[in-house]
Coordinates of C-alpha atoms in Angstrom, one line a residue:
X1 CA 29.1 -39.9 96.9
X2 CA 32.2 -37.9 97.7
X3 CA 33.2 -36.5 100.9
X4 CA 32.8 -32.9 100.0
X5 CA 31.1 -31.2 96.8
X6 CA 31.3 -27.3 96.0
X7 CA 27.4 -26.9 96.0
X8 CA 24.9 -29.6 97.6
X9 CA 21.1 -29.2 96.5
X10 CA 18.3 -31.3 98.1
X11 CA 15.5 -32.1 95.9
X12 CA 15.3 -32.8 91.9
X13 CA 12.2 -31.6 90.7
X14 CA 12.4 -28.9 88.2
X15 CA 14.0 -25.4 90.7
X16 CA 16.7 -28.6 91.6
X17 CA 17.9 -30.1 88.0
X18 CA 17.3 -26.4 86.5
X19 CA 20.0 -24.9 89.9
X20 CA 22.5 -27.9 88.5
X21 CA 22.6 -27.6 85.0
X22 CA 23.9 -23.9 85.5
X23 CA 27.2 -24.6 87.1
X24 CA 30.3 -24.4 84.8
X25 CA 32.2 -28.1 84.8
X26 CA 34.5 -26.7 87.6
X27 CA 32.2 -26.7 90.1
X28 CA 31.5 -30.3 91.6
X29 CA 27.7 -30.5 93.0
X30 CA 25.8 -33.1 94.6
X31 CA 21.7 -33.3 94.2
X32 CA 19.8 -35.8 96.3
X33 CA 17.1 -37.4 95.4
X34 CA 14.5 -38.5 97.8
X35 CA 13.5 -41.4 95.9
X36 CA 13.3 -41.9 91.7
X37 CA 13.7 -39.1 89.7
X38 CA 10.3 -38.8 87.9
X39 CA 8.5 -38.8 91.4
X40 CA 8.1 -35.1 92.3
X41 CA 5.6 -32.2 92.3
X42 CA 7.3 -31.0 89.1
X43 CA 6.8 -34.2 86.9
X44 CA 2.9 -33.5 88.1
X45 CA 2.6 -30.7 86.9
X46 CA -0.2 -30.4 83.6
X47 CA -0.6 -27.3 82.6
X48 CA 2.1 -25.6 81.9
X49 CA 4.5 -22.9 82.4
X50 CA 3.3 -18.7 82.1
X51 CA 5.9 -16.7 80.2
X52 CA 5.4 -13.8 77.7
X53 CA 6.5 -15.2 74.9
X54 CA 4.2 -13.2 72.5
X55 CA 5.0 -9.8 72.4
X56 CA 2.1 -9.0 70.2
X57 CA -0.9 -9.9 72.2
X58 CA 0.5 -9.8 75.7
X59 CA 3.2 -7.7 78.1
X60 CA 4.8 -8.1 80.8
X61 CA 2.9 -5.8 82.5
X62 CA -0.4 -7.6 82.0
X63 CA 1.1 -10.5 83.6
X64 CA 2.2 -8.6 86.6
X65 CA -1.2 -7.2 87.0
X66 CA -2.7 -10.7 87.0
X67 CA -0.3 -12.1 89.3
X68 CA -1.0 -9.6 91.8
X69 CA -4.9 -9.4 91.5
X70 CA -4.7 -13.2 91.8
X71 CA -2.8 -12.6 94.4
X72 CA -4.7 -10.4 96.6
X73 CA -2.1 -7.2 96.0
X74 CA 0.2 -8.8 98.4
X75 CA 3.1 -9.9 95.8
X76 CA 6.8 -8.6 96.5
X77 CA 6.2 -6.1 93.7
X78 CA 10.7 -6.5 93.0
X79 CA 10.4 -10.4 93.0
X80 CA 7.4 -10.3 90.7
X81 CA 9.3 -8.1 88.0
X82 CA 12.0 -10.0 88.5
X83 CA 9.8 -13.5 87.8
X84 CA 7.7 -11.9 85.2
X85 CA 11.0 -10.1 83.3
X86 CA 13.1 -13.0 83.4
X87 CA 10.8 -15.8 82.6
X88 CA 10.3 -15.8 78.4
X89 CA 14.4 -16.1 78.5
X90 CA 14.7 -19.2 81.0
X91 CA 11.5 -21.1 79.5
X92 CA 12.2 -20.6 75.9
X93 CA 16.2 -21.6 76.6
X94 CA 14.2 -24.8 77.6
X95 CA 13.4 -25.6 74.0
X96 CA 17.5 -26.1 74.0
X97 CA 17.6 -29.1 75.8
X98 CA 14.9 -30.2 74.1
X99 CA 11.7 -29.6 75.8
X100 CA 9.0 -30.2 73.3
X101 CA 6.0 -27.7 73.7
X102 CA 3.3 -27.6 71.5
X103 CA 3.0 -25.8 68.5
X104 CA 0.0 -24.5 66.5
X105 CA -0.4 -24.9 62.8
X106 CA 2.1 -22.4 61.5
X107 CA 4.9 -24.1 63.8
X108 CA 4.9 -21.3 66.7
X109 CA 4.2 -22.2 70.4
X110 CA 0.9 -22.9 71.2
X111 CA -0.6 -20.8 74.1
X112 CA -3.5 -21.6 76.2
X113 CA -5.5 -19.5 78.9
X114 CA -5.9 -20.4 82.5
X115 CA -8.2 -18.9 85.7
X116 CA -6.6 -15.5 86.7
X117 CA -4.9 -15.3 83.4
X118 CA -6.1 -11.8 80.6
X119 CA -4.1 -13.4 78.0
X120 CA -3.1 -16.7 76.6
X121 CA 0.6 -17.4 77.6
X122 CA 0.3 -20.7 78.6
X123 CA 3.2 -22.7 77.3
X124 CA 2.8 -26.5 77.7
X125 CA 3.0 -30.0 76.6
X126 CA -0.4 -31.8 76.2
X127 CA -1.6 -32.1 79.9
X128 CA 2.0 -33.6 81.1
X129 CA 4.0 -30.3 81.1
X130 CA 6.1 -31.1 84.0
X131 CA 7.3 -34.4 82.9
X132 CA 8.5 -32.9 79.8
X133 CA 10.4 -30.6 81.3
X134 CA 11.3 -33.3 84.0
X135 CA 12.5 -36.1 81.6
X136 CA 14.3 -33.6 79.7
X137 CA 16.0 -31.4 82.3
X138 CA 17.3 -35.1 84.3
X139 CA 19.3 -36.1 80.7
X140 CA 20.5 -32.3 80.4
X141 CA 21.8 -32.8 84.1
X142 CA 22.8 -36.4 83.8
X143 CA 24.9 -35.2 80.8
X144 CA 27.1 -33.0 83.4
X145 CA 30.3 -34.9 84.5
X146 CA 30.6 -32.4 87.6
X147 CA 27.1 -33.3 89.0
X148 CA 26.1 -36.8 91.3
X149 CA 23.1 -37.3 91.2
X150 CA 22.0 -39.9 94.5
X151 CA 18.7 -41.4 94.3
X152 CA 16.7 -42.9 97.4
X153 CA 18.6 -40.4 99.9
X154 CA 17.3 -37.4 102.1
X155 CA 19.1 -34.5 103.4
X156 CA 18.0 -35.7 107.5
X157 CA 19.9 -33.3 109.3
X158 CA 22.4 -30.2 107.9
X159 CA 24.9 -28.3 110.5
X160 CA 26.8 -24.8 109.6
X161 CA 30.4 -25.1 109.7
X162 CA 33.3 -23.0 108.6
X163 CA 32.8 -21.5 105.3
X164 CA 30.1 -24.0 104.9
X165 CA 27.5 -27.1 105.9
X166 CA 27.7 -30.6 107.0
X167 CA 25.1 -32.8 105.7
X168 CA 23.4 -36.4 107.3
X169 CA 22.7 -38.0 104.3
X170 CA 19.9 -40.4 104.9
X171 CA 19.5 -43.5 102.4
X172 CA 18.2 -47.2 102.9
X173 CA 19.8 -48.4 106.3
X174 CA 22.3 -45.7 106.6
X175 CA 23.8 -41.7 107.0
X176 CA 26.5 -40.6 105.3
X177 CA 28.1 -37.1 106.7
X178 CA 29.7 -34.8 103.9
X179 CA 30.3 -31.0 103.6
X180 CA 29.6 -28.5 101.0
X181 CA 30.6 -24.6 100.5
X182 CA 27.0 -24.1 99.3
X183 CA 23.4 -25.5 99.9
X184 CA 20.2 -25.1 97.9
X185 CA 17.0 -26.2 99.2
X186 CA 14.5 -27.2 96.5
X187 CA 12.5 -29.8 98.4
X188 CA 9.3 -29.1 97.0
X189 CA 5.9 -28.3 99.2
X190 CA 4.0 -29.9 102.5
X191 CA 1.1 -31.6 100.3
X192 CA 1.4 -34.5 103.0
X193 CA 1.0 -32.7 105.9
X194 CA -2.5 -33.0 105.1
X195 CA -4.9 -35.9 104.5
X196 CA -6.1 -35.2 100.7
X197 CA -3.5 -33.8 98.5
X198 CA -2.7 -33.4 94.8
X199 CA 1.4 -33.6 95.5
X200 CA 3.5 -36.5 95.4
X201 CA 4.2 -39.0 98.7
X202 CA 7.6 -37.0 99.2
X203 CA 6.0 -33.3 99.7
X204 CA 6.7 -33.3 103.0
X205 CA 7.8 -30.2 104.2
X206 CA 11.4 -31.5 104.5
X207 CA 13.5 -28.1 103.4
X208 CA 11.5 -25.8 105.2
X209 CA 11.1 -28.1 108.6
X210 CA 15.0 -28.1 108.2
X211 CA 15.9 -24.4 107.8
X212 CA 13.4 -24.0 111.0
X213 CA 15.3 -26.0 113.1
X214 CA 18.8 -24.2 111.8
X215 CA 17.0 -20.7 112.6
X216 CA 16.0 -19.7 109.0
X217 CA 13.5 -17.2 108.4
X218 CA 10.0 -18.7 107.3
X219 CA 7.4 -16.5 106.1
X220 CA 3.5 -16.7 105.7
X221 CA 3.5 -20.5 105.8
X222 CA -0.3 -20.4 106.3
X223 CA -0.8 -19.5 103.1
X224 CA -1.8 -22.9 101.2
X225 CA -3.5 -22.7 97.9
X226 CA -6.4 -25.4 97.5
X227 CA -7.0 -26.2 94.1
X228 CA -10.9 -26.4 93.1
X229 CA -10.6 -28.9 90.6
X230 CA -8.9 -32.3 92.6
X231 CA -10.9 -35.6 90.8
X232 CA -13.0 -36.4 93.6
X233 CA -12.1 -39.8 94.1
X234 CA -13.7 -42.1 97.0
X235 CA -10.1 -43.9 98.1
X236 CA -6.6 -42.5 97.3
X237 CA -5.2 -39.8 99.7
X238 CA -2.6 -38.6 96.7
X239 CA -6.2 -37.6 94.0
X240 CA -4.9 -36.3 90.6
X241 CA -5.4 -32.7 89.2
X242 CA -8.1 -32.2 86.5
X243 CA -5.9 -29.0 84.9
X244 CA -6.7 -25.5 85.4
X245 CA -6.1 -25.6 81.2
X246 CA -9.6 -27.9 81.2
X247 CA -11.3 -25.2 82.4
X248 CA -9.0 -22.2 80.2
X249 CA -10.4 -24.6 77.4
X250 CA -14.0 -24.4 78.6
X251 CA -14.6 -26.7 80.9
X252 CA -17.8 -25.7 83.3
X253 CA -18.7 -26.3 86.6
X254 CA -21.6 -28.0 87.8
X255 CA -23.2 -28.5 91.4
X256 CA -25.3 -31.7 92.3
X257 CA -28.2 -30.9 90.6
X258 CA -26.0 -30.4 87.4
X259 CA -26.5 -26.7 87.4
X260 CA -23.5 -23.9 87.0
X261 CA -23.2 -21.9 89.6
X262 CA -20.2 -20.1 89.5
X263 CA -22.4 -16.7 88.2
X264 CA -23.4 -16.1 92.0
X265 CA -20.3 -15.8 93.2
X266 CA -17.8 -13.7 90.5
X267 CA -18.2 -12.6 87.1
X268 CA -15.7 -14.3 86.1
X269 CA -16.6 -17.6 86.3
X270 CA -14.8 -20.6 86.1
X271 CA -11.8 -18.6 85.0
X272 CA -11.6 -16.9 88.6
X273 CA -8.3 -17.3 90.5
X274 CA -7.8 -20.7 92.2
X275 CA -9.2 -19.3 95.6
X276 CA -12.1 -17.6 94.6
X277 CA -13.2 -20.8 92.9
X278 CA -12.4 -23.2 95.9
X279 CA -14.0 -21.0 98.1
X280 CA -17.0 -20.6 95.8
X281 CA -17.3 -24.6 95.7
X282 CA -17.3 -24.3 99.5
X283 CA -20.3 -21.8 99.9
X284 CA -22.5 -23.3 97.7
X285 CA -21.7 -27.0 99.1
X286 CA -23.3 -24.9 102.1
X287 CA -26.1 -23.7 100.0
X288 CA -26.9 -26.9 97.9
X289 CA -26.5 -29.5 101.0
X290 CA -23.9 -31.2 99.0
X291 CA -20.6 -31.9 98.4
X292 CA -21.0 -33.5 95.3
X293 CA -19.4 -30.9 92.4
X294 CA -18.7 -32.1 88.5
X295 CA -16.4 -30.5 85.8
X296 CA -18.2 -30.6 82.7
X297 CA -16.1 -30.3 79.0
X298 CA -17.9 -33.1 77.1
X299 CA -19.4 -30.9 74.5
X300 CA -15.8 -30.5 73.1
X301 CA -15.5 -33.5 71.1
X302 CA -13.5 -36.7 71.8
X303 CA -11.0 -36.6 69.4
X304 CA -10.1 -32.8 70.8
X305 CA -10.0 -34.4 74.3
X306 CA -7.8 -37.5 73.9
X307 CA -5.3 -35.3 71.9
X308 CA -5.3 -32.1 74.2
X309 CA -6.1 -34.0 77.8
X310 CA -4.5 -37.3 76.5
X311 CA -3.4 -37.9 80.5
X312 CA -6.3 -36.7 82.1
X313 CA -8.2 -38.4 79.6
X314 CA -6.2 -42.1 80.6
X315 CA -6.5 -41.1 84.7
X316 CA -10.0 -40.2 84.6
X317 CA -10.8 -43.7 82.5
X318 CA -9.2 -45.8 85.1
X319 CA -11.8 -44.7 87.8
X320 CA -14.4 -45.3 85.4
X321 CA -15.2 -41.9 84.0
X322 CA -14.5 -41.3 80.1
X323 CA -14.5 -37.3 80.2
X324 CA -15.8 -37.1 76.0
X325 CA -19.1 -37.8 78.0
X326 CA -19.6 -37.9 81.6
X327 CA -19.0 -35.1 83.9
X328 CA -15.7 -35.3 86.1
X329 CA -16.7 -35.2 89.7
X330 CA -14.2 -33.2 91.5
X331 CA -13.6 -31.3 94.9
X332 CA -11.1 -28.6 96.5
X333 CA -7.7 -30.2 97.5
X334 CA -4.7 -28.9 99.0
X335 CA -2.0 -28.1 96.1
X336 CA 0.3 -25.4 96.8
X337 CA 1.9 -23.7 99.4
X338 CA 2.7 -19.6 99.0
X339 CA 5.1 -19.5 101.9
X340 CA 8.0 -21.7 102.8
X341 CA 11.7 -20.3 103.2
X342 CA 11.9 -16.6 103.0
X343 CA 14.7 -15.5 100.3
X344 CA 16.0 -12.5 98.7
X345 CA 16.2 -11.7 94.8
X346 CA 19.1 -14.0 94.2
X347 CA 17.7 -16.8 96.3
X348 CA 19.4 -16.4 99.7
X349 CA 17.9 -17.3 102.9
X350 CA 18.4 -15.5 106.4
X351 CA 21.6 -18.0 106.9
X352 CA 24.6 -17.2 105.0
X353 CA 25.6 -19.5 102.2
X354 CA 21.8 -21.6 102.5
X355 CA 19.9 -21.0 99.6
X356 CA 16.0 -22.1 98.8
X357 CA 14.3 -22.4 95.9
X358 CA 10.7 -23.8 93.9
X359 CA 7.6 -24.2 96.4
X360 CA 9.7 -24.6 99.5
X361 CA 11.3 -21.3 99.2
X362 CA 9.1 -17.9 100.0
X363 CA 10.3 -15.1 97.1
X364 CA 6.8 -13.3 97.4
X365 CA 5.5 -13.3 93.8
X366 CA 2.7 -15.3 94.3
X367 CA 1.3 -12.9 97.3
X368 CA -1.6 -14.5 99.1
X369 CA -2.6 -17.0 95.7
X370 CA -0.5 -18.1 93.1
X371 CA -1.6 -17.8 89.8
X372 CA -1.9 -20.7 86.9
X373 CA 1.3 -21.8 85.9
X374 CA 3.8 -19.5 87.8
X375 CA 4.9 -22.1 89.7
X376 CA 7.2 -23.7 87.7
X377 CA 8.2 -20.6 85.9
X378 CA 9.2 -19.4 89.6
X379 CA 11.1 -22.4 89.8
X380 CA 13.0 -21.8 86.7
X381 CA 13.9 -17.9 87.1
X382 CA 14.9 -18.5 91.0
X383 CA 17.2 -21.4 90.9
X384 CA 19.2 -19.9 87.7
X385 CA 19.8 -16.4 90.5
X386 CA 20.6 -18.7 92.9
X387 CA 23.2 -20.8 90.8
X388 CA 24.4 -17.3 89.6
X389 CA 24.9 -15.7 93.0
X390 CA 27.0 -18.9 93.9
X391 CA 28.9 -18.6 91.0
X392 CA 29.7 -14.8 92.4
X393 CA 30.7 -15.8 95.6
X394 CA 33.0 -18.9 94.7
X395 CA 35.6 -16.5 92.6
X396 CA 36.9 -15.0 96.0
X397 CA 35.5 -17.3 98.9
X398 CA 37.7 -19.4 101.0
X399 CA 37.1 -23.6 100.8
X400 CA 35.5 -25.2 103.7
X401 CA 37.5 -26.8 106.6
X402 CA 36.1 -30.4 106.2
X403 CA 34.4 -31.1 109.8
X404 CA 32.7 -34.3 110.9
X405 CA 29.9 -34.3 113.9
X406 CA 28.1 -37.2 115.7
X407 CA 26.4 -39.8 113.6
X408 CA 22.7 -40.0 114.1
X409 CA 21.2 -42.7 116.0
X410 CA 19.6 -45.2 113.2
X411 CA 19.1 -47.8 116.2
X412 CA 16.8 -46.8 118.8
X413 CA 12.4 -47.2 119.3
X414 CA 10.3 -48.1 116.6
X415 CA 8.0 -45.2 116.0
X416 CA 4.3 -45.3 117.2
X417 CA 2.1 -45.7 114.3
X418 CA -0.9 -43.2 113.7
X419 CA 1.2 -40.2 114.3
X420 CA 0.8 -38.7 110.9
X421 CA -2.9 -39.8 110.7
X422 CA -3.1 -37.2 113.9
X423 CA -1.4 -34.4 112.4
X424 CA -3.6 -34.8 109.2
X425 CA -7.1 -35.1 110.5
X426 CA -5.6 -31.6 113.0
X427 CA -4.6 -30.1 109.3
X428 CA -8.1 -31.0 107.3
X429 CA -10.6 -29.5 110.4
X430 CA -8.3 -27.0 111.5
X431 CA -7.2 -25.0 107.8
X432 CA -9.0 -26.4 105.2
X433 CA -10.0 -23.8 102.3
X434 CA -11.3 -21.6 105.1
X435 CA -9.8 -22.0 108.6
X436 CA -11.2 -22.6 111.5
X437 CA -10.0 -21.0 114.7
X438 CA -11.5 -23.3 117.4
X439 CA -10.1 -26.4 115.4
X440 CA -7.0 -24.0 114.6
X441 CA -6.4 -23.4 118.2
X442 CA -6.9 -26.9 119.9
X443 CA -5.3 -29.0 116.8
X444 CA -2.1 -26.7 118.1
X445 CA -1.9 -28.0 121.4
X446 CA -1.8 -31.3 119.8
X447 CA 0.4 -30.8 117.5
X448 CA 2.9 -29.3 119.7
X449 CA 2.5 -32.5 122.5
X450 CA 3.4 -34.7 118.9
X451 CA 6.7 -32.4 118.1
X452 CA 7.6 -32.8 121.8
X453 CA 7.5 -36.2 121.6
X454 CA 9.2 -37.1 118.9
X455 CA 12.3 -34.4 119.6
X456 CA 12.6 -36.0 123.4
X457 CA 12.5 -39.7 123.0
X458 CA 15.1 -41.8 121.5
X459 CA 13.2 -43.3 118.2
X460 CA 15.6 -44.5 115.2
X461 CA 16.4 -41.7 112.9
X462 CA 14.3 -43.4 109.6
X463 CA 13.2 -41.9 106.9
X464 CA 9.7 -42.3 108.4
X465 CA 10.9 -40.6 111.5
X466 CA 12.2 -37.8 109.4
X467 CA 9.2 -36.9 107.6
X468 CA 7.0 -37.4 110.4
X469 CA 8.9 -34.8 112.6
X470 CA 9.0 -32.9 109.9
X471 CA 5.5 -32.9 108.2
X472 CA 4.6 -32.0 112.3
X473 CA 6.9 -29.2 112.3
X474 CA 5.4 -27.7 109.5
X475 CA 1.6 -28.2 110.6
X476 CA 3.1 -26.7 114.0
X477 CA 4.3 -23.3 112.1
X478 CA 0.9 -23.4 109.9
X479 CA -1.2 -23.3 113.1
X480 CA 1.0 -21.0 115.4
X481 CA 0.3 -18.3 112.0
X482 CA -3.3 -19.3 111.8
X483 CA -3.3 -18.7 115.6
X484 CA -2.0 -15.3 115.7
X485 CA -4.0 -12.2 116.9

């Protein structure tokens, strides 16, 4: 790691590698890496990625309107043209590096259909779509002699300086301080800040907790998206996805009677957006006295399955249910977050020269639900304006003065265990699927007597401590939004 780099980004999921691969070999970047590569909410992904890619059966117009009916009319109608506009260009220049999407008998990419979606224009690999793109987006990036890529560090702490930022660079047993003209935030979503959750162990609210503290602008950070379809497992806090594409495919949903049930709440079924569905699931647990719910797509063959699910397939086996003929037990789980770091078109944040992108960032396309599979296509069109609008400024910006601050204090009190525990069991009564403003308003006072804590006592600045402030920080802004009048 060098002591300055033109352009630092923190996080390497897909808006992060995607931000790196577009600067020029002049331009020296640094991305950090919380931990290995392949562990990130992007490499999760199954799916796919939504793009208009077939100008025959679908427009861009049509996926505008579905965005913002899934979204509740709230979408930033600009950003959304901007996503929707851009998107066939930055996925299909994918198939460049190499991403392998599947194709249909004649050879052209195969589409599927998700909830919220009028067409197919679902492009995606199998059930693994992320990791595709993941693997083949970290050898695109690794292939760039201007970009370091730093594995098993954090971005702890990041200061504005002249003409630029000085960054605490957090790895195993030690900070490194360095500077950088430019910084892009793509550190993924707060999965953790609550006790089930589909995202990997590093969604912890780390870019958005940090632009808070440095005055940023965040924006509607209540709105988390909790996907109906989690596999309802008895142990694991982290519980895989069963795709919204198993249901695009036909999947049905049962209750614990093994009846469908989804007709008494929207005509559209199992294809309703991802909060209509969740919420659904919710009311007739009420009704039914149960929480016990199943995703039913055994009638579709086995040798359809293993070939189109092949990973949910393989997950679903290991906790002893073979989906070519039992029914998937599955319940709501928190997946996405709509808000995070508000940012302009081209990516900016309220402080000069800090840019955010991917779930942390807030653009407003998703308005107050995000639709199937714009996630990652949001990911893709917003980190290549952000790279672009760099580019821009670097031709006639001065260099930063190279500053150094205080270290941070790595010796100090062990923290008190339990502390995220807390904060989670706040999160799950407090603004689960449908929040509650008693919970809502005494899980605050809590959370705030936490944050206090841990910003007045003098506790070793750990990687642990950073998350834990941070993944408190963000339930803190959740419930302060939740709690408004």
């Amino acid at each position: 790691m060098k002591d300055h780099y033109d352009v630092l980004i923190a996080g390497s999921g897909v808006a992060g590698l995607h931000a790196a691969l577009q600067f020029p070999p002049q331009v020296k970047v640094l991305v950090l890496c919380k931990k290995e590569l392949l562990l990130s909410n992007s490499a999760l992904a199954q799916g796919g990625v939504a793009a208009v890619v077939d100008k025959e059966h679908d427009t861009c117009q049509l996926h505008i309107k579905d965005t913002m009916i899934a979204g509740g009319n709230q979408n930033n109608p600009d950003a959304l043209e901007v996503l929707v506009n851009e998107g066939a260009e930055n996925v299909l220049n994918l198939l460049d590096i190499g991403v392998d999407f599947d194709r249909d008998e004649t050879g052209g990419l195969q589409l599927t259909l998700e909830g919220g979606h009028s067409r197919r224009r679902i492009l995606h690999h199998k059930d693994s779509t992320g990791r595709e793109m993941m693997e083949k987006l970290i050898l695109a990036v690794k292939a760039k002699s201007n970009v370091d890529i730093e594995e098993n560090c954090m971005l702890a702490d990041l200061k504005q300086v002249e003409n630029g930022f000085l960054a605490y660079v957090l790895g195993e047993g030690h900070c490194t301080q360095m500077t950088a003209n430019y910084c892009i935030l793509a550190t993924g979503g707060i999965g953790r800040v609550y006790q089930y959750t589909t995202n990997s162990a590093i969604a912890t609210g780390d870019g958005i907790a940090l632009a808070h503290r440095m005055g940023a602008k965040i924006t509607d950070l209540h709105l988390v998206q909790f996907h109906p379809t989690a596999f309802a497992a008895k142990q694991n806090r982290e519980r895989f996805l069963i795709s919204e594409s198993v249901r695009g495919e036909g999947a049905v949903l049962l209750n614990n009677e093994g009846k469908r049930f989804m007709d008494r709440y929207d005509e559209r079924l199992e294809l309703a957006p991802r909060d209509v569905v969740s919420r659904s699931i919710m009311k007739e647990a009420r009704r039914v006295g149960s929480n016990n719910f199943y995703l039913d797509i055994s009638f579709q063959g086995a040798d359809y399955l293993k070939n189109r699910f092949p990973t949910i397939y393989s997950r679903c086996l290991e906790e002893g249910v073979d989906i070519t003929k039992d029914w998937i037990p599955v319940f709501p789980c928190q997946h996405y977050l709509m808000g995070g770091i508000h940012v302009d078109l081209d990516s900016q944040s309220s402080i000069d020269r800090l840019y955010a992108c991917g779930e942390c960032s807030h653009t407003g396309v998703h308005g107050n639900n995000r639709l199937a599979s714009n996630s990652l296509l949001e990911a893709l069109v917003f980190s290549r304006r952000a790279a672009r609008h760099i580019l821009n400024r670097m031709a006639s910006e001065p260099h930063p003065i190279l500053s150094k601050g205080d270290d941070l204090p790595l010796d100090g009190m062990p923290l008190p265990s339990g502390l995220r525990t807390q904060v989670r069991d706040i999160m799950q009564s407090a603004h689960f699927v449908v929040p509650n403003p008693v919970a809502a308003r005494e899980g605050m006072k809590r959370v705030k007597k936490i944050l206090a804590m841990l910003e007045n006592s003098h506790y070793a600045v750990t990687p642990d401590f950073i998350e834990t402030k941070n993944i408190t920080t963000v339930a803190m802004i959740i419930l302060e939004e939740v709690n408004k009048p």
